[in-house]
Amino acid sequence: MHTSAQLIPSTRSVATLRRAAATCQACDLWKMATQTVFGEGPAKASIMFVGEQPGDLEDRSGHPFVGPAGKLFDRALAETGIQRSNVYVTNVVKHFKWSPAERGKRRIHKKPRYSEIEACRPWLDAELAVIKPKVLVCLGASAAQALLGKDFRVSRDRGKLVNSNLAPHVLATVHPSSILRAQDDESRRLQLQAFIEDLRQVARVATRT
Ligand code: URA
Protein backbone atom coordinates (compact mmCIF):
# COMPACT_ATOMS: atom_id res chain seq x y z
CA MET A 1 0.00 0.00 0.00
CA HIS A 2 1.45 3.41 -0.93
CA THR A 3 -1.22 5.70 0.40
CA SER A 4 -3.65 5.75 3.26
CA ALA A 5 -6.54 6.72 0.94
CA GLN A 6 -8.23 3.30 1.14
CA LEU A 7 -8.30 3.48 4.93
CA ILE A 8 -10.27 6.71 5.24
CA PRO A 9 -13.66 5.82 6.77
CA SER A 10 -16.84 7.03 5.07
CA THR A 11 -18.34 8.34 8.32
CA ARG A 12 -15.94 11.04 9.32
CA SER A 13 -15.18 12.55 12.66
CA VAL A 14 -11.86 13.05 14.37
CA ALA A 15 -12.62 9.97 16.48
CA THR A 16 -13.38 7.68 13.52
CA LEU A 17 -10.33 8.97 11.65
CA ARG A 18 -8.10 8.44 14.67
CA ARG A 19 -9.37 4.89 15.11
CA ALA A 20 -8.76 4.06 11.44
CA ALA A 21 -5.32 5.69 11.41
CA ALA A 22 -4.22 3.59 14.39
CA THR A 23 -3.63 0.61 12.09
CA CYS A 24 -2.22 2.54 9.11
CA GLN A 25 0.61 0.77 7.27
CA ALA A 26 0.53 2.92 4.15
CA CYS A 27 4.30 3.43 4.38
CA ASP A 28 6.95 1.61 6.39
CA LEU A 29 7.23 4.11 9.23
CA TRP A 30 4.73 2.18 11.40
CA LYS A 31 7.30 -0.60 11.80
CA MET A 32 9.65 1.44 13.98
CA ALA A 33 7.08 3.66 15.64
CA THR A 34 5.28 2.86 18.88
CA GLN A 35 1.92 4.10 17.58
CA THR A 36 0.16 6.46 15.21
CA VAL A 37 0.05 9.98 16.64
CA PHE A 38 -3.13 11.51 15.26
CA GLY A 39 -4.17 15.16 15.44
CA GLU A 40 -5.92 16.50 18.52
CA GLY A 41 -8.23 19.35 19.34
CA PRO A 42 -11.88 20.33 19.16
CA ALA A 43 -13.74 19.59 15.90
CA LYS A 44 -14.98 23.20 15.91
CA ALA A 45 -11.46 24.65 16.17
CA SER A 46 -10.99 27.68 13.94
CA ILE A 47 -7.20 27.34 13.89
CA MET A 48 -5.32 24.24 12.76
CA PHE A 49 -1.56 23.91 13.25
CA VAL A 50 0.38 21.35 11.23
CA GLY A 51 3.87 20.17 12.19
CA GLU A 52 6.20 17.69 10.54
CA GLN A 53 5.95 14.42 12.45
CA PRO A 54 5.74 13.25 16.06
CA GLY A 55 8.98 13.24 18.05
CA ASP A 56 10.23 10.81 20.67
CA LEU A 57 7.84 11.83 23.46
CA GLU A 58 4.88 12.13 21.11
CA ASP A 59 5.59 8.61 19.85
CA ARG A 60 5.64 7.24 23.40
CA SER A 61 2.58 9.15 24.63
CA GLY A 62 0.47 9.09 21.46
CA HIS A 63 -0.18 12.87 21.57
CA PRO A 64 1.13 15.57 19.19
CA PHE A 65 3.42 18.38 20.39
CA VAL A 66 3.89 17.29 23.99
CA GLY A 67 7.72 17.14 23.99
CA PRO A 68 10.20 20.04 24.27
CA ALA A 69 9.01 21.67 21.01
CA GLY A 70 5.40 21.28 22.16
CA LYS A 71 6.18 22.93 25.50
CA LEU A 72 7.75 25.91 23.72
CA PHE A 73 4.76 26.04 21.37
CA ASP A 74 2.40 26.14 24.39
CA ARG A 75 4.41 28.97 25.98
CA ALA A 76 4.35 31.00 22.76
CA LEU A 77 0.62 30.40 22.26
CA ALA A 78 -0.09 31.54 25.82
CA GLU A 79 1.65 34.86 25.04
CA THR A 80 -0.84 35.53 22.23
CA GLY A 81 -4.01 34.63 24.09
CA ILE A 82 -4.63 31.58 21.88
CA GLN A 83 -5.53 28.63 24.07
CA ARG A 84 -4.01 25.33 23.06
CA SER A 85 -7.25 23.59 24.10
CA ASN A 86 -9.13 25.63 21.44
CA VAL A 87 -6.91 24.74 18.48
CA TYR A 88 -6.41 21.58 16.45
CA VAL A 89 -2.82 20.35 16.28
CA THR A 90 -1.55 17.69 13.90
CA ASN A 91 1.38 16.65 11.69
CA VAL A 92 1.90 15.91 7.99
CA VAL A 93 3.34 12.51 8.95
CA LYS A 94 1.75 10.57 11.78
CA HIS A 95 4.47 8.11 12.70
CA PHE A 96 7.82 8.96 14.31
CA LYS A 97 10.72 8.42 11.90
CA TRP A 98 13.99 7.85 13.70
CA SER A 99 17.31 6.08 13.69
CA PRO A 100 19.27 4.85 16.73
CA ALA A 101 22.01 7.15 18.05
CA GLU A 102 25.55 5.92 17.44
CA ARG A 103 26.02 5.65 21.18
CA GLY A 104 23.38 5.30 23.86
CA LYS A 105 19.69 4.66 23.52
CA ARG A 106 18.56 7.95 22.04
CA ARG A 107 16.27 7.85 19.03
CA ILE A 108 17.35 10.47 16.52
CA HIS A 109 14.66 12.23 14.49
CA LYS A 110 14.93 11.61 10.73
CA LYS A 111 13.30 13.82 8.14
CA PRO A 112 10.40 12.09 6.38
CA ARG A 113 10.75 11.35 2.68
CA TYR A 114 8.41 12.80 0.06
CA SER A 115 6.86 9.33 -0.47
CA GLU A 116 6.10 9.06 3.27
CA ILE A 117 4.49 12.49 3.34
CA GLU A 118 2.42 11.54 0.28
CA ALA A 119 1.36 8.21 1.80
CA CYS A 120 0.12 10.02 4.90
CA ARG A 121 -1.53 12.94 3.09
CA PRO A 122 -5.08 11.51 2.92
CA TRP A 123 -5.22 11.65 6.75
CA LEU A 124 -4.40 15.34 6.74
CA ASP A 125 -6.89 16.04 3.96
CA ALA A 126 -9.55 14.18 5.98
CA GLU A 127 -8.67 16.21 9.09
CA LEU A 128 -9.00 19.42 7.07
CA ALA A 129 -12.38 18.25 5.75
CA VAL A 130 -13.68 17.56 9.28
CA ILE A 131 -12.22 20.58 11.07
CA LYS A 132 -12.62 23.10 8.21
CA PRO A 133 -10.30 25.55 9.96
CA LYS A 134 -10.58 29.25 9.26
CA VAL A 135 -6.80 29.56 9.65
CA LEU A 136 -4.30 26.88 8.70
CA VAL A 137 -0.77 27.31 10.05
CA CYS A 138 2.20 25.28 8.85
CA LEU A 139 4.93 24.90 11.45
CA GLY A 140 8.29 24.61 9.70
CA ALA A 141 9.54 23.87 6.21
CA SER A 142 8.43 20.23 5.97
CA ALA A 143 4.79 21.09 6.65
CA ALA A 144 4.93 24.28 4.57
CA GLN A 145 6.50 22.59 1.55
CA ALA A 146 4.15 19.60 1.80
CA LEU A 147 1.08 21.85 1.88
CA LEU A 148 2.15 24.95 -0.02
CA GLY A 149 4.61 23.61 -2.57
CA LYS A 150 8.28 22.74 -2.57
CA ASP A 151 9.36 26.25 -3.54
CA PHE A 152 7.90 27.69 -0.34
CA ARG A 153 10.63 29.24 1.82
CA VAL A 154 9.77 29.74 5.48
CA SER A 155 12.72 32.12 5.89
CA ARG A 156 11.29 34.38 3.17
CA ASP A 157 7.54 33.96 3.57
CA ARG A 158 6.89 33.30 7.24
CA GLY A 159 4.00 35.15 8.81
CA LYS A 160 2.55 36.15 5.41
CA LEU A 161 -0.89 35.07 4.30
CA VAL A 162 -0.61 32.90 1.19
CA ASN A 163 -3.11 31.92 -1.47
CA SER A 164 -4.29 28.36 -0.96
CA ASN A 165 -7.57 26.52 -1.25
CA LEU A 166 -6.85 24.50 1.90
CA ALA A 167 -8.46 27.09 4.19
CA PRO A 168 -9.71 30.70 4.03
CA HIS A 169 -6.45 31.93 5.59
CA VAL A 170 -3.18 30.06 5.32
CA LEU A 171 0.28 30.93 6.58
CA ALA A 172 3.50 29.33 7.73
CA THR A 173 6.00 30.04 10.44
CA VAL A 174 9.07 28.33 11.81
CA HIS A 175 8.96 25.03 13.63
CA PRO A 176 9.31 25.54 17.40
CA SER A 177 12.15 22.99 17.49
CA SER A 178 14.26 25.36 15.36
CA ILE A 179 14.08 27.86 18.24
CA LEU A 180 15.31 25.20 20.65
CA ARG A 181 18.32 24.66 18.36
CA ALA A 182 19.34 28.36 18.40
CA GLN A 183 23.09 28.96 18.88
CA ASP A 184 22.84 31.02 22.05
CA ASP A 185 20.38 32.52 24.52
CA GLU A 186 20.10 35.86 22.74
CA SER A 187 19.28 34.38 19.35
CA ARG A 188 16.83 32.00 21.04
CA ARG A 189 15.11 34.98 22.68
CA LEU A 190 14.88 36.83 19.35
CA GLN A 191 13.62 33.79 17.47
CA LEU A 192 10.99 33.17 20.12
CA GLN A 193 9.87 36.80 19.85
CA ALA A 194 9.53 36.48 16.06
CA PHE A 195 7.57 33.22 16.47
CA ILE A 196 5.21 34.91 18.95
CA GLU A 197 4.74 37.78 16.45
CA ASP A 198 3.68 35.26 13.77
CA LEU A 199 1.26 33.66 16.23
CA ARG A 200 -0.17 37.12 17.03
CA GLN A 201 -0.85 37.46 13.31
CA VAL A 202 -2.65 34.09 13.44
CA ALA A 203 -4.76 35.31 16.39
CA ARG A 204 -5.65 38.53 14.52
CA VAL A 205 -6.69 36.66 11.38
CA ALA A 206 -8.72 34.14 13.39
CA THR A 207 -10.76 36.88 15.03
CA ARG A 208 -11.42 38.76 11.75
CA THR A 209 -14.98 38.39 10.52
N1 URA B 1 7.50 18.10 16.15
C1 URA B 1 6.47 18.03 15.28
O1 URA B 1 6.56 18.46 14.14
N2 URA B 1 5.35 17.48 15.70
C2 URA B 1 5.18 17.00 16.92
O2 URA B 1 4.10 16.49 17.22
C3 URA B 1 6.26 17.11 17.81
C4 URA B 1 7.41 17.67 17.41
CSV table of C-alpha atoms and ligand atoms in Angstrom, one decimal:
chain,number,residue,atom,x,y,z
A,1,MET,CA,0.0,0.0,0.0
A,2,HIS,CA,1.5,3.4,-0.9
A,3,THR,CA,-1.2,5.7,0.4
A,4,SER,CA,-3.6,5.7,3.3
A,5,ALA,CA,-6.5,6.7,0.9
A,6,GLN,CA,-8.2,3.3,1.1
A,7,LEU,CA,-8.3,3.5,4.9
A,8,ILE,CA,-10.3,6.7,5.2
A,9,PRO,CA,-13.7,5.8,6.8
A,10,SER,CA,-16.8,7.0,5.1
A,11,THR,CA,-18.3,8.3,8.3
A,12,ARG,CA,-15.9,11.0,9.3
A,13,SER,CA,-15.2,12.5,12.7
A,14,VAL,CA,-11.9,13.0,14.4
A,15,ALA,CA,-12.6,10.0,16.5
A,16,THR,CA,-13.4,7.7,13.5
A,17,LEU,CA,-10.3,9.0,11.6
A,18,ARG,CA,-8.1,8.4,14.7
A,19,ARG,CA,-9.4,4.9,15.1
A,20,ALA,CA,-8.8,4.1,11.4
A,21,ALA,CA,-5.3,5.7,11.4
A,22,ALA,CA,-4.2,3.6,14.4
A,23,THR,CA,-3.6,0.6,12.1
A,24,CYS,CA,-2.2,2.5,9.1
A,25,GLN,CA,0.6,0.8,7.3
A,26,ALA,CA,0.5,2.9,4.2
A,27,CYS,CA,4.3,3.4,4.4
A,28,ASP,CA,7.0,1.6,6.4
A,29,LEU,CA,7.2,4.1,9.2
A,30,TRP,CA,4.7,2.2,11.4
A,31,LYS,CA,7.3,-0.6,11.8
A,32,MET,CA,9.7,1.4,14.0
A,33,ALA,CA,7.1,3.7,15.6
A,34,THR,CA,5.3,2.9,18.9
A,35,GLN,CA,1.9,4.1,17.6
A,36,THR,CA,0.2,6.5,15.2
A,37,VAL,CA,0.0,10.0,16.6
A,38,PHE,CA,-3.1,11.5,15.3
A,39,GLY,CA,-4.2,15.2,15.4
A,40,GLU,CA,-5.9,16.5,18.5
A,41,GLY,CA,-8.2,19.3,19.3
A,42,PRO,CA,-11.9,20.3,19.2
A,43,ALA,CA,-13.7,19.6,15.9
A,44,LYS,CA,-15.0,23.2,15.9
A,45,ALA,CA,-11.5,24.6,16.2
A,46,SER,CA,-11.0,27.7,13.9
A,47,ILE,CA,-7.2,27.3,13.9
A,48,MET,CA,-5.3,24.2,12.8
A,49,PHE,CA,-1.6,23.9,13.3
A,50,VAL,CA,0.4,21.4,11.2
A,51,GLY,CA,3.9,20.2,12.2
A,52,GLU,CA,6.2,17.7,10.5
A,53,GLN,CA,5.9,14.4,12.5
A,54,PRO,CA,5.7,13.2,16.1
A,55,GLY,CA,9.0,13.2,18.0
A,56,ASP,CA,10.2,10.8,20.7
A,57,LEU,CA,7.8,11.8,23.5
A,58,GLU,CA,4.9,12.1,21.1
A,59,ASP,CA,5.6,8.6,19.9
A,60,ARG,CA,5.6,7.2,23.4
A,61,SER,CA,2.6,9.1,24.6
A,62,GLY,CA,0.5,9.1,21.5
A,63,HIS,CA,-0.2,12.9,21.6
A,64,PRO,CA,1.1,15.6,19.2
A,65,PHE,CA,3.4,18.4,20.4
A,66,VAL,CA,3.9,17.3,24.0
A,67,GLY,CA,7.7,17.1,24.0
A,68,PRO,CA,10.2,20.0,24.3
A,69,ALA,CA,9.0,21.7,21.0
A,70,GLY,CA,5.4,21.3,22.2
A,71,LYS,CA,6.2,22.9,25.5
A,72,LEU,CA,7.7,25.9,23.7
A,73,PHE,CA,4.8,26.0,21.4
A,74,ASP,CA,2.4,26.1,24.4
A,75,ARG,CA,4.4,29.0,26.0
A,76,ALA,CA,4.4,31.0,22.8
A,77,LEU,CA,0.6,30.4,22.3
A,78,ALA,CA,-0.1,31.5,25.8
A,79,GLU,CA,1.6,34.9,25.0
A,80,THR,CA,-0.8,35.5,22.2
A,81,GLY,CA,-4.0,34.6,24.1
A,82,ILE,CA,-4.6,31.6,21.9
A,83,GLN,CA,-5.5,28.6,24.1
A,84,ARG,CA,-4.0,25.3,23.1
A,85,SER,CA,-7.2,23.6,24.1
A,86,ASN,CA,-9.1,25.6,21.4
A,87,VAL,CA,-6.9,24.7,18.5
A,88,TYR,CA,-6.4,21.6,16.4
A,89,VAL,CA,-2.8,20.4,16.3
A,90,THR,CA,-1.6,17.7,13.9
A,91,ASN,CA,1.4,16.7,11.7
A,92,VAL,CA,1.9,15.9,8.0
A,93,VAL,CA,3.3,12.5,9.0
A,94,LYS,CA,1.7,10.6,11.8
A,95,HIS,CA,4.5,8.1,12.7
A,96,PHE,CA,7.8,9.0,14.3
A,97,LYS,CA,10.7,8.4,11.9
A,98,TRP,CA,14.0,7.8,13.7
A,99,SER,CA,17.3,6.1,13.7
A,100,PRO,CA,19.3,4.8,16.7
A,101,ALA,CA,22.0,7.2,18.0
A,102,GLU,CA,25.6,5.9,17.4
A,103,ARG,CA,26.0,5.6,21.2
A,104,GLY,CA,23.4,5.3,23.9
A,105,LYS,CA,19.7,4.7,23.5
A,106,ARG,CA,18.6,7.9,22.0
A,107,ARG,CA,16.3,7.9,19.0
A,108,ILE,CA,17.4,10.5,16.5
A,109,HIS,CA,14.7,12.2,14.5
A,110,LYS,CA,14.9,11.6,10.7
A,111,LYS,CA,13.3,13.8,8.1
A,112,PRO,CA,10.4,12.1,6.4
A,113,ARG,CA,10.8,11.4,2.7
A,114,TYR,CA,8.4,12.8,0.1
A,115,SER,CA,6.9,9.3,-0.5
A,116,GLU,CA,6.1,9.1,3.3
A,117,ILE,CA,4.5,12.5,3.3
A,118,GLU,CA,2.4,11.5,0.3
A,119,ALA,CA,1.4,8.2,1.8
A,120,CYS,CA,0.1,10.0,4.9
A,121,ARG,CA,-1.5,12.9,3.1
A,122,PRO,CA,-5.1,11.5,2.9
A,123,TRP,CA,-5.2,11.7,6.7
A,124,LEU,CA,-4.4,15.3,6.7
A,125,ASP,CA,-6.9,16.0,4.0
A,126,ALA,CA,-9.5,14.2,6.0
A,127,GLU,CA,-8.7,16.2,9.1
A,128,LEU,CA,-9.0,19.4,7.1
A,129,ALA,CA,-12.4,18.3,5.7
A,130,VAL,CA,-13.7,17.6,9.3
A,131,ILE,CA,-12.2,20.6,11.1
A,132,LYS,CA,-12.6,23.1,8.2
A,133,PRO,CA,-10.3,25.6,10.0
A,134,LYS,CA,-10.6,29.2,9.3
A,135,VAL,CA,-6.8,29.6,9.7
A,136,LEU,CA,-4.3,26.9,8.7
A,137,VAL,CA,-0.8,27.3,10.1
A,138,CYS,CA,2.2,25.3,8.8
A,139,LEU,CA,4.9,24.9,11.4
A,140,GLY,CA,8.3,24.6,9.7
A,141,ALA,CA,9.5,23.9,6.2
A,142,SER,CA,8.4,20.2,6.0
A,143,ALA,CA,4.8,21.1,6.6
A,144,ALA,CA,4.9,24.3,4.6
A,145,GLN,CA,6.5,22.6,1.6
A,146,ALA,CA,4.2,19.6,1.8
A,147,LEU,CA,1.1,21.8,1.9
A,148,LEU,CA,2.1,25.0,0.0
A,149,GLY,CA,4.6,23.6,-2.6
A,150,LYS,CA,8.3,22.7,-2.6
A,151,ASP,CA,9.4,26.2,-3.5
A,152,PHE,CA,7.9,27.7,-0.3
A,153,ARG,CA,10.6,29.2,1.8
A,154,VAL,CA,9.8,29.7,5.5
A,155,SER,CA,12.7,32.1,5.9
A,156,ARG,CA,11.3,34.4,3.2
A,157,ASP,CA,7.5,34.0,3.6
A,158,ARG,CA,6.9,33.3,7.2
A,159,GLY,CA,4.0,35.1,8.8
A,160,LYS,CA,2.5,36.2,5.4
A,161,LEU,CA,-0.9,35.1,4.3
A,162,VAL,CA,-0.6,32.9,1.2
A,163,ASN,CA,-3.1,31.9,-1.5
A,164,SER,CA,-4.3,28.4,-1.0
A,165,ASN,CA,-7.6,26.5,-1.2
A,166,LEU,CA,-6.8,24.5,1.9
A,167,ALA,CA,-8.5,27.1,4.2
A,168,PRO,CA,-9.7,30.7,4.0
A,169,HIS,CA,-6.5,31.9,5.6
A,170,VAL,CA,-3.2,30.1,5.3
A,171,LEU,CA,0.3,30.9,6.6
A,172,ALA,CA,3.5,29.3,7.7
A,173,THR,CA,6.0,30.0,10.4
A,174,VAL,CA,9.1,28.3,11.8
A,175,HIS,CA,9.0,25.0,13.6
A,176,PRO,CA,9.3,25.5,17.4
A,177,SER,CA,12.2,23.0,17.5
A,178,SER,CA,14.3,25.4,15.4
A,179,ILE,CA,14.1,27.9,18.2
A,180,LEU,CA,15.3,25.2,20.7
A,181,ARG,CA,18.3,24.7,18.4
A,182,ALA,CA,19.3,28.4,18.4
A,183,GLN,CA,23.1,29.0,18.9
A,184,ASP,CA,22.8,31.0,22.1
A,185,ASP,CA,20.4,32.5,24.5
A,186,GLU,CA,20.1,35.9,22.7
A,187,SER,CA,19.3,34.4,19.3
A,188,ARG,CA,16.8,32.0,21.0
A,189,ARG,CA,15.1,35.0,22.7
A,190,LEU,CA,14.9,36.8,19.3
A,191,GLN,CA,13.6,33.8,17.5
A,192,LEU,CA,11.0,33.2,20.1
A,193,GLN,CA,9.9,36.8,19.8
A,194,ALA,CA,9.5,36.5,16.1
A,195,PHE,CA,7.6,33.2,16.5
A,196,ILE,CA,5.2,34.9,18.9
A,197,GLU,CA,4.7,37.8,16.4
A,198,ASP,CA,3.7,35.3,13.8
A,199,LEU,CA,1.3,33.7,16.2
A,200,ARG,CA,-0.2,37.1,17.0
A,201,GLN,CA,-0.9,37.5,13.3
A,202,VAL,CA,-2.7,34.1,13.4
A,203,ALA,CA,-4.8,35.3,16.4
A,204,ARG,CA,-5.6,38.5,14.5
A,205,VAL,CA,-6.7,36.7,11.4
A,206,ALA,CA,-8.7,34.1,13.4
A,207,THR,CA,-10.8,36.9,15.0
A,208,ARG,CA,-11.4,38.8,11.7
A,209,THR,CA,-15.0,38.4,10.5
B,1,URA,N1,7.5,18.1,16.1
B,1,URA,C1,6.5,18.0,15.3
B,1,URA,O1,6.6,18.5,14.1
B,1,URA,N2,5.3,17.5,15.7
B,1,URA,C2,5.2,17.0,16.9
B,1,URA,O2,4.1,16.5,17.2
B,1,URA,C3,6.3,17.1,17.8
B,1,URA,C4,7.4,17.7,17.4
